[in-house]
Structures are given as C-alpha cells and as structure tokens.
Short mmCIF file of C-alpha atoms and ligand atoms in Angstrom, two decimals:
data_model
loop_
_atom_site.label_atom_id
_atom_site.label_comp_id
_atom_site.label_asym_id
_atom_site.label_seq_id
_atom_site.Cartn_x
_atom_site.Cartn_y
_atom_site.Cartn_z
CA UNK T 1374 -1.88 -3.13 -14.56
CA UNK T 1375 -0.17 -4.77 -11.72
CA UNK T 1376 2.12 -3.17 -9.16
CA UNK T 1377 4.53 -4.88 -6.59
CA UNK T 1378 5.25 -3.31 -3.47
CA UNK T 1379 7.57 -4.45 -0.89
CA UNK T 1380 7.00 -3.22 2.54
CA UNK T 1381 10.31 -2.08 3.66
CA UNK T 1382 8.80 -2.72 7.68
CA UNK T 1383 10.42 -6.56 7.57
CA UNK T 1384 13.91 -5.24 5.90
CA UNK T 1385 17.01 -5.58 7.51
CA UNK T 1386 17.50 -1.60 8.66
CA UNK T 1387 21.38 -2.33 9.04
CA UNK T 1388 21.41 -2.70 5.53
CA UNK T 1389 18.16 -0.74 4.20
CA UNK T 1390 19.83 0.10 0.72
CA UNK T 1391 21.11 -3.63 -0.36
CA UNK T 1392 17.38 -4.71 0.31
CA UNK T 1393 15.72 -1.99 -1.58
CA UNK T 1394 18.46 -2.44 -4.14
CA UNK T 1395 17.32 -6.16 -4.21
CA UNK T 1396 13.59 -5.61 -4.23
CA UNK T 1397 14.25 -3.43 -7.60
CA UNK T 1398 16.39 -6.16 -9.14
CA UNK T 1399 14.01 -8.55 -8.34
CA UNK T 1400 11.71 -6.56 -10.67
CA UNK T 1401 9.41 -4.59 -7.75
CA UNK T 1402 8.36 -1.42 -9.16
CA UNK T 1403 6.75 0.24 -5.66
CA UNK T 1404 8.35 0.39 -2.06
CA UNK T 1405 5.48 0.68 0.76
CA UNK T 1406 6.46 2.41 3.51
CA UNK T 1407 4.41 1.55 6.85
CA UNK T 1408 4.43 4.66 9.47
CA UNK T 1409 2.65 4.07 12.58
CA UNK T 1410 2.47 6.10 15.04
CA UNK T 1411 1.66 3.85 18.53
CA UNK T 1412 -1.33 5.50 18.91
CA UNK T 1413 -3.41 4.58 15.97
CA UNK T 1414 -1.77 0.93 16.14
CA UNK T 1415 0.11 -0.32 19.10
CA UNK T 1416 3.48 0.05 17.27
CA UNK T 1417 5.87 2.64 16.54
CA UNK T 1418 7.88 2.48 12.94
CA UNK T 1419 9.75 5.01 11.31
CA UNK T 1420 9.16 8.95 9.48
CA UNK T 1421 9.96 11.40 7.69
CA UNK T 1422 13.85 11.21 8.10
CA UNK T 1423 14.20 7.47 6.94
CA UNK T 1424 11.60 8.56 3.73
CA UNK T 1425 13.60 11.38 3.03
CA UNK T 1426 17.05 9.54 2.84
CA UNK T 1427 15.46 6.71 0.92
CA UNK T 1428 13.83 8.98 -2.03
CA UNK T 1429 17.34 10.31 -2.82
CA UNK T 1430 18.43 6.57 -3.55
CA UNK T 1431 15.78 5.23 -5.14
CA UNK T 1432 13.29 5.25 -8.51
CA UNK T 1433 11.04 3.32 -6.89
CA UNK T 1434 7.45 4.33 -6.54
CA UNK T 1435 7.12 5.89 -2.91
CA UNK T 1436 3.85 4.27 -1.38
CA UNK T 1437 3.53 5.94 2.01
CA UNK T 1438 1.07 4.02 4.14
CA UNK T 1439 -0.08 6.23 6.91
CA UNK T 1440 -1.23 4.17 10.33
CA UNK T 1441 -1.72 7.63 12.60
CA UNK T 1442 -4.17 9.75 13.60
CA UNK T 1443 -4.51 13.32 12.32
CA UNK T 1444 -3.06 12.51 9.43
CA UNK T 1445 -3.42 15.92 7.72
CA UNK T 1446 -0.37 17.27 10.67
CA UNK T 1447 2.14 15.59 8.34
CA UNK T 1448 0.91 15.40 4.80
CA UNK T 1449 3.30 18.40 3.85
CA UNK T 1450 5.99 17.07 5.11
CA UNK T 1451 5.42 13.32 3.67
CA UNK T 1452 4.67 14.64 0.44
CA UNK T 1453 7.89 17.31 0.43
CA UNK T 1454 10.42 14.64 1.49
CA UNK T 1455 9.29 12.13 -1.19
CA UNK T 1456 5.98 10.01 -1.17
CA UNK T 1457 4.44 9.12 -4.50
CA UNK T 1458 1.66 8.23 -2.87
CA UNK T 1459 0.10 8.68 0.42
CA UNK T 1460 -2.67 6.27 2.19
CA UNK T 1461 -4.51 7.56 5.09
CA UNK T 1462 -7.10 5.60 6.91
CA UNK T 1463 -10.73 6.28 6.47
CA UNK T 1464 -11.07 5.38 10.62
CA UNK T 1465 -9.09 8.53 11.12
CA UNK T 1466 -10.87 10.58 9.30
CA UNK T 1467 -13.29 13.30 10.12
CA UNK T 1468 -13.64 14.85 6.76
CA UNK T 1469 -12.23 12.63 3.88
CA UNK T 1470 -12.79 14.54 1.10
CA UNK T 1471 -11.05 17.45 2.32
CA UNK T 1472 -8.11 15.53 3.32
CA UNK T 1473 -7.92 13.40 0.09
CA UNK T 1474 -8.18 16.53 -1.77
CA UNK T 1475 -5.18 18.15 0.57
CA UNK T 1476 -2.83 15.49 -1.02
CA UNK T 1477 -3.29 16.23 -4.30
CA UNK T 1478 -3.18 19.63 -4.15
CA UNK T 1479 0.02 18.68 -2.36
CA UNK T 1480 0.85 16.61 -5.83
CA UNK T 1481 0.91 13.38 -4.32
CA UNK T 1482 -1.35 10.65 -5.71
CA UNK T 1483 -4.03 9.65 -2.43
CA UNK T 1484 -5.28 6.90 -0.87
CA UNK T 1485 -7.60 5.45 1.39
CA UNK T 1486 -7.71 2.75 3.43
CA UNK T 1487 -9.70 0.48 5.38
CA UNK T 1488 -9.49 -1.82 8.46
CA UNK T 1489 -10.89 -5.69 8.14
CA UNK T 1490 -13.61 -4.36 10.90
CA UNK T 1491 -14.81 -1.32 8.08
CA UNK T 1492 -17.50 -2.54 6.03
CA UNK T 1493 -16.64 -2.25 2.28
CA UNK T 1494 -19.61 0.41 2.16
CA UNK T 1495 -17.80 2.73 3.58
CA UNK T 1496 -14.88 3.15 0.89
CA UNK T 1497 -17.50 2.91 -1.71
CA UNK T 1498 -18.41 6.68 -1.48
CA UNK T 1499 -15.09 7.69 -2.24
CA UNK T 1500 -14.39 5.53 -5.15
CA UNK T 1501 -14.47 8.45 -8.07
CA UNK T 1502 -12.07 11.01 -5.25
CA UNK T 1503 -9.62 8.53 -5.20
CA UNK T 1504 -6.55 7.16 -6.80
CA UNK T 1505 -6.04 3.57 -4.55
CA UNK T 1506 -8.03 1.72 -2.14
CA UNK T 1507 -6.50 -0.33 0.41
CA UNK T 1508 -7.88 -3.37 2.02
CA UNK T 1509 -6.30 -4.26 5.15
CA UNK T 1510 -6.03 -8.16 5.07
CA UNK T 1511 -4.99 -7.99 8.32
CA UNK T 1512 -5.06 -5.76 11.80
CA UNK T 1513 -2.91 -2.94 11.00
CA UNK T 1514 0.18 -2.69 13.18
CA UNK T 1515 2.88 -5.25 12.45
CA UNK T 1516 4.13 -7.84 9.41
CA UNK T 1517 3.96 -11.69 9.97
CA UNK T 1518 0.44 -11.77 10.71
CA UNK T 1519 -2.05 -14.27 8.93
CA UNK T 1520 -4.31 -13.39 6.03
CA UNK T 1521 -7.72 -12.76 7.19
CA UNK T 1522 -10.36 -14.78 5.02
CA UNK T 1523 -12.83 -12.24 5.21
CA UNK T 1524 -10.96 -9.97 3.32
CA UNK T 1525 -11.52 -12.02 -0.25
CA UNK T 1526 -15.15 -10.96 -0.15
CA UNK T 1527 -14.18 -7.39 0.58
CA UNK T 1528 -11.46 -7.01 -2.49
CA UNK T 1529 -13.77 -8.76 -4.58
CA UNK T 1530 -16.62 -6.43 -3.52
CA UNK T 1531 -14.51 -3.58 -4.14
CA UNK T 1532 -13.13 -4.55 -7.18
CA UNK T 1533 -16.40 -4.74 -8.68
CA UNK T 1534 -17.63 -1.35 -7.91
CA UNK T 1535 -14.89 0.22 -9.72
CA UNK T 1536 -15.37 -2.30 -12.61
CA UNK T 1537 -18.56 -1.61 -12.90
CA UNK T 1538 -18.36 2.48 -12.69
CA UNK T 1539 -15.64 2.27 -14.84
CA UNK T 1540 -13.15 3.98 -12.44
CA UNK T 1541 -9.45 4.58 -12.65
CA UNK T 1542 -8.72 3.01 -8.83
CA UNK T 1543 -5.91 1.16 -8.24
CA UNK T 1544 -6.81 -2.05 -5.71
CA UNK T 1545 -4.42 -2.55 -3.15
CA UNK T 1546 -4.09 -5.16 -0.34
CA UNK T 1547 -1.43 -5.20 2.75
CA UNK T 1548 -0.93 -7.70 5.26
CA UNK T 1549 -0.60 -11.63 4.99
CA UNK T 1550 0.04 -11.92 1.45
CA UNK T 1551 2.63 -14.82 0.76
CA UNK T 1552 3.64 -17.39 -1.97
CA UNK T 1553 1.17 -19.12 -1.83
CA UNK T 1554 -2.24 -16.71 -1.70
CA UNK T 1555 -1.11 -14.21 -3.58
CA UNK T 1556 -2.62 -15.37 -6.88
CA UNK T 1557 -5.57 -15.77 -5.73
CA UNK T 1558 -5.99 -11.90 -4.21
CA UNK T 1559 -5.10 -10.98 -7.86
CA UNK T 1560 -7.78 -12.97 -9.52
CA UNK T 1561 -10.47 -11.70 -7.24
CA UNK T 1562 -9.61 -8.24 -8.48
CA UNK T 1563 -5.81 -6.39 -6.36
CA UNK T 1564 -3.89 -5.24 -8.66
CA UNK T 1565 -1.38 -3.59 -5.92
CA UNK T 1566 0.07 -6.14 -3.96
CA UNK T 1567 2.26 -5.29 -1.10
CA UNK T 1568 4.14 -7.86 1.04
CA UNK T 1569 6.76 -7.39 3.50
CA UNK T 1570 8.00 -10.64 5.70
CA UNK T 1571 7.73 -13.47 2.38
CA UNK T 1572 10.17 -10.77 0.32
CA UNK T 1573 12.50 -9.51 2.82
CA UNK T 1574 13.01 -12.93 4.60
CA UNK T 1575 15.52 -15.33 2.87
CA UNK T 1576 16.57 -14.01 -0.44
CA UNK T 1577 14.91 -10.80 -1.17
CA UNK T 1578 15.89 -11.03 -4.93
CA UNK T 1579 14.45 -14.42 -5.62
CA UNK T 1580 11.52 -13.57 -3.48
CA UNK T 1581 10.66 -11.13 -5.57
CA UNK T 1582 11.18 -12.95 -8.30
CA UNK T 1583 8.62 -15.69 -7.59
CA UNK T 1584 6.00 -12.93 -6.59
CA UNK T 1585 6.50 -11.16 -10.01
CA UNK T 1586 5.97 -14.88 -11.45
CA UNK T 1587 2.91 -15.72 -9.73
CA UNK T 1588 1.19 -12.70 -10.32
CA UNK T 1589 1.57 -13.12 -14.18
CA UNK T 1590 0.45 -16.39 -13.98
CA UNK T 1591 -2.29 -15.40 -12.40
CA UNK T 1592 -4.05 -13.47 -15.92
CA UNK T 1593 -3.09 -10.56 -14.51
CA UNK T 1594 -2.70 -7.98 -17.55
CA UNK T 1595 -0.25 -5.56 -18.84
CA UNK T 1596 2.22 -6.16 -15.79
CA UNK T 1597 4.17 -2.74 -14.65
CA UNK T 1598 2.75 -0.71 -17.43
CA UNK T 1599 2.74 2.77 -16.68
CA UNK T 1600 0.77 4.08 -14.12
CA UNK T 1601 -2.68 5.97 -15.04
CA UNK T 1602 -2.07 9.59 -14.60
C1 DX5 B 1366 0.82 -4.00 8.57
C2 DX5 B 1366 1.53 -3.23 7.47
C3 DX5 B 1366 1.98 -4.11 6.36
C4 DX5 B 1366 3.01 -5.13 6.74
C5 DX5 B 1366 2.85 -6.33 5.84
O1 DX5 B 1366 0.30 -3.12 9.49
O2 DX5 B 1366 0.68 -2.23 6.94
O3 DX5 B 1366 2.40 -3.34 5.24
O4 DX5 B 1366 4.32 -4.65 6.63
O5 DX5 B 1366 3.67 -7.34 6.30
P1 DX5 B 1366 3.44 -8.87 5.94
O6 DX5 B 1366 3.51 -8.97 4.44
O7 DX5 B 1366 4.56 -9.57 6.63
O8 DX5 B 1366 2.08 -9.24 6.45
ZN1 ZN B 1367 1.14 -1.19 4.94
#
C-alpha cells in the first residue's frame, strides 16, 4: 500500500489550515512534519506547539520526522501532543533499539532514518524492530533541494531486504521527490512518498492530485488501504 505525505515545511504558515485542508482534498492521506533542531541540521523549524494545534484539526496521519539530537528528550511530548508516527535518525543514535522500543511503548508507530552518507547496511539490522524506514534522498535540513541519484540504489537495496524477509516495513523517501521522479522511486520499491516544495507550490490541490495519479500509474498496489497494524 501506498501513502502520500506532504511535508507541511514548504506550506504557507499564514495560512497552515487551507493548505492542509487542500493536501486532504487533494486525496493525501499522511502530513510529514519536519522538526529540526539547528544543531543536528543547520536549520531551525517548528515543535511541539504547531503539532499540537494541527492534530486537533486534522485526520491526517501525523508523520513526525525528527532532525535533532537526543531524540529520546522529546518523544513524550511528540507522541502526547499528536504524532502517528515518529522518525528518529539512526546518526543520532546511541542505542536504537531502546529508543525505537521507547516509542512504541509510548503508542506511536517508529521509525528510522538514514542520511545519503549511511550505508544501507546500517538500517538493515533493524528491519524486523521497525515499522518505516526512511531514505534521505537528500541532505537533511531544508526543501527545494535536488534528488540525489545515489539514493535509487539504496531504496532499491532496502526494499529488497524486507521483500525478501517478508517484513511488514513501510519504505519511505524525503527530499527531492517531484512530478517527474516520483514514479520511478515507487517502482524501485517506496511506498511512502513525502514531498513538500512540488505540492505546496502553485496549487496544492491539483498538486496533489497529479502525485496521487502518478503513483497509481506507476503499478503501485492497493493505494491508501489501511495501514498494517
Ligand atoms: C528535508 C525534509 C523534507 C523536505 C522535503 O530535510 O526532511 O521533508 O521538506 O522537501 P522537498 O520535497 O521540497 O525536497
Ligand atoms: Zn522530512
């Protein structure tokens, strides 16, 4: 199954509600939330506040993408004020398991994510702990950015390991994913696809709209069935 997820970093703050209203009526069924923390990446984003105001207005599936170190400071408070989900990054992590294992005794679905300079190795250990794996497809830290090549061979790597060990992982990939690539990242195995400047610039609605018709084109299955529990 394939899931849509706007990042709400390239929205129009001044009027967060019409574009998450659009994103949904444009048939998105996530909303990825970037938090960065200027120390992890060179940028600074938004928190808890903005999370907590925006899980009171929307059905959307909270995807909480966590850019910061010590990620386990705020997991509580993520997970309390409304994430579905929450992705920390394995580069911050000194002991995964236990902090993958802190979310979902928290009730939150986890995830874990890796930088285009991690080796697809490294995930690979983690695989049956988790419920999502994020390639970063390009240097964490702001939208806009270009699509780093290198990251086909790293979704397709993963893809295959949890093909082939038969594993209930969702496959996400962030950064540089536009019009015009994004059938391709399905094919070689995403089936969470998160884009942020192609939705939110121009009109959000149709945006959406094209995405949601490119990825079915693209043999993706069983679009927006319900998530595995
Ligand atoms: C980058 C963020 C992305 C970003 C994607 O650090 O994690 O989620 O918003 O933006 P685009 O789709 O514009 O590359
Ligand atoms: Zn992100």
């Amino acid at each position: 199954m394939i899931h849509f997820a706007p990042s709400i970093l390239s929205a129009d703050f001044t009027q967060l509600q019409k574009d998450i209203d659009d994103v949904q009526r444009g048939g998105a069924d996530y909303l990825h939330f970037d938090v960065m923390d200027g120390i992890f990446v060179p940028a600074i984003s938004f928190g808890m506040p903005v999370l907590k105001c925006i899980a009171k207005k929307t059905e959307l599936f909270l995807d909480v993408h966590l850019m910061i170190v010590e990620p386990e400071r705020y997991l509580e408070e993520f997970i309390k004020d409304g994430a579905d989900l929450v992705t920390v990054h394995l580069e911050t992590l000194k002991e995964p398991e236990k902090v993958i294992k802190q979310i979902h005794d928290l009730g939150a679905k986890a995830g874990l994510a890796i930088n285009p300079e991690t080796p697809a190795e490294q995930i690979r250990p983690y695989l049956t702990m988790i419920d999502m794996a994020l390639v970063m497809c390009v240097h964490p830290g702001f939208g806009e950015q270009a699509y780093l090549p290198s990251s086909d061979e790293k979704i397709a790597q993963i893809a295959s390991w949890i093909r082939e060990d038969g594993l209930y992982v969702d496959l996400e990939i962030d950064g540089g994913i536009k019009m015009d690539n994004v059938e391709k990242a399905v094919s070689l195995g995403a089936n969470v696809i998160v884009a942020g400047s192609a939705v939110f610039h121009g009109d959000t609605v149709g945006n959406t709209e094209r995405f949601l018709e490119k990825i079915s084109k693209s043999g993706a299955q069983n679009l927006f069935c319900d998530r595995r529990s």
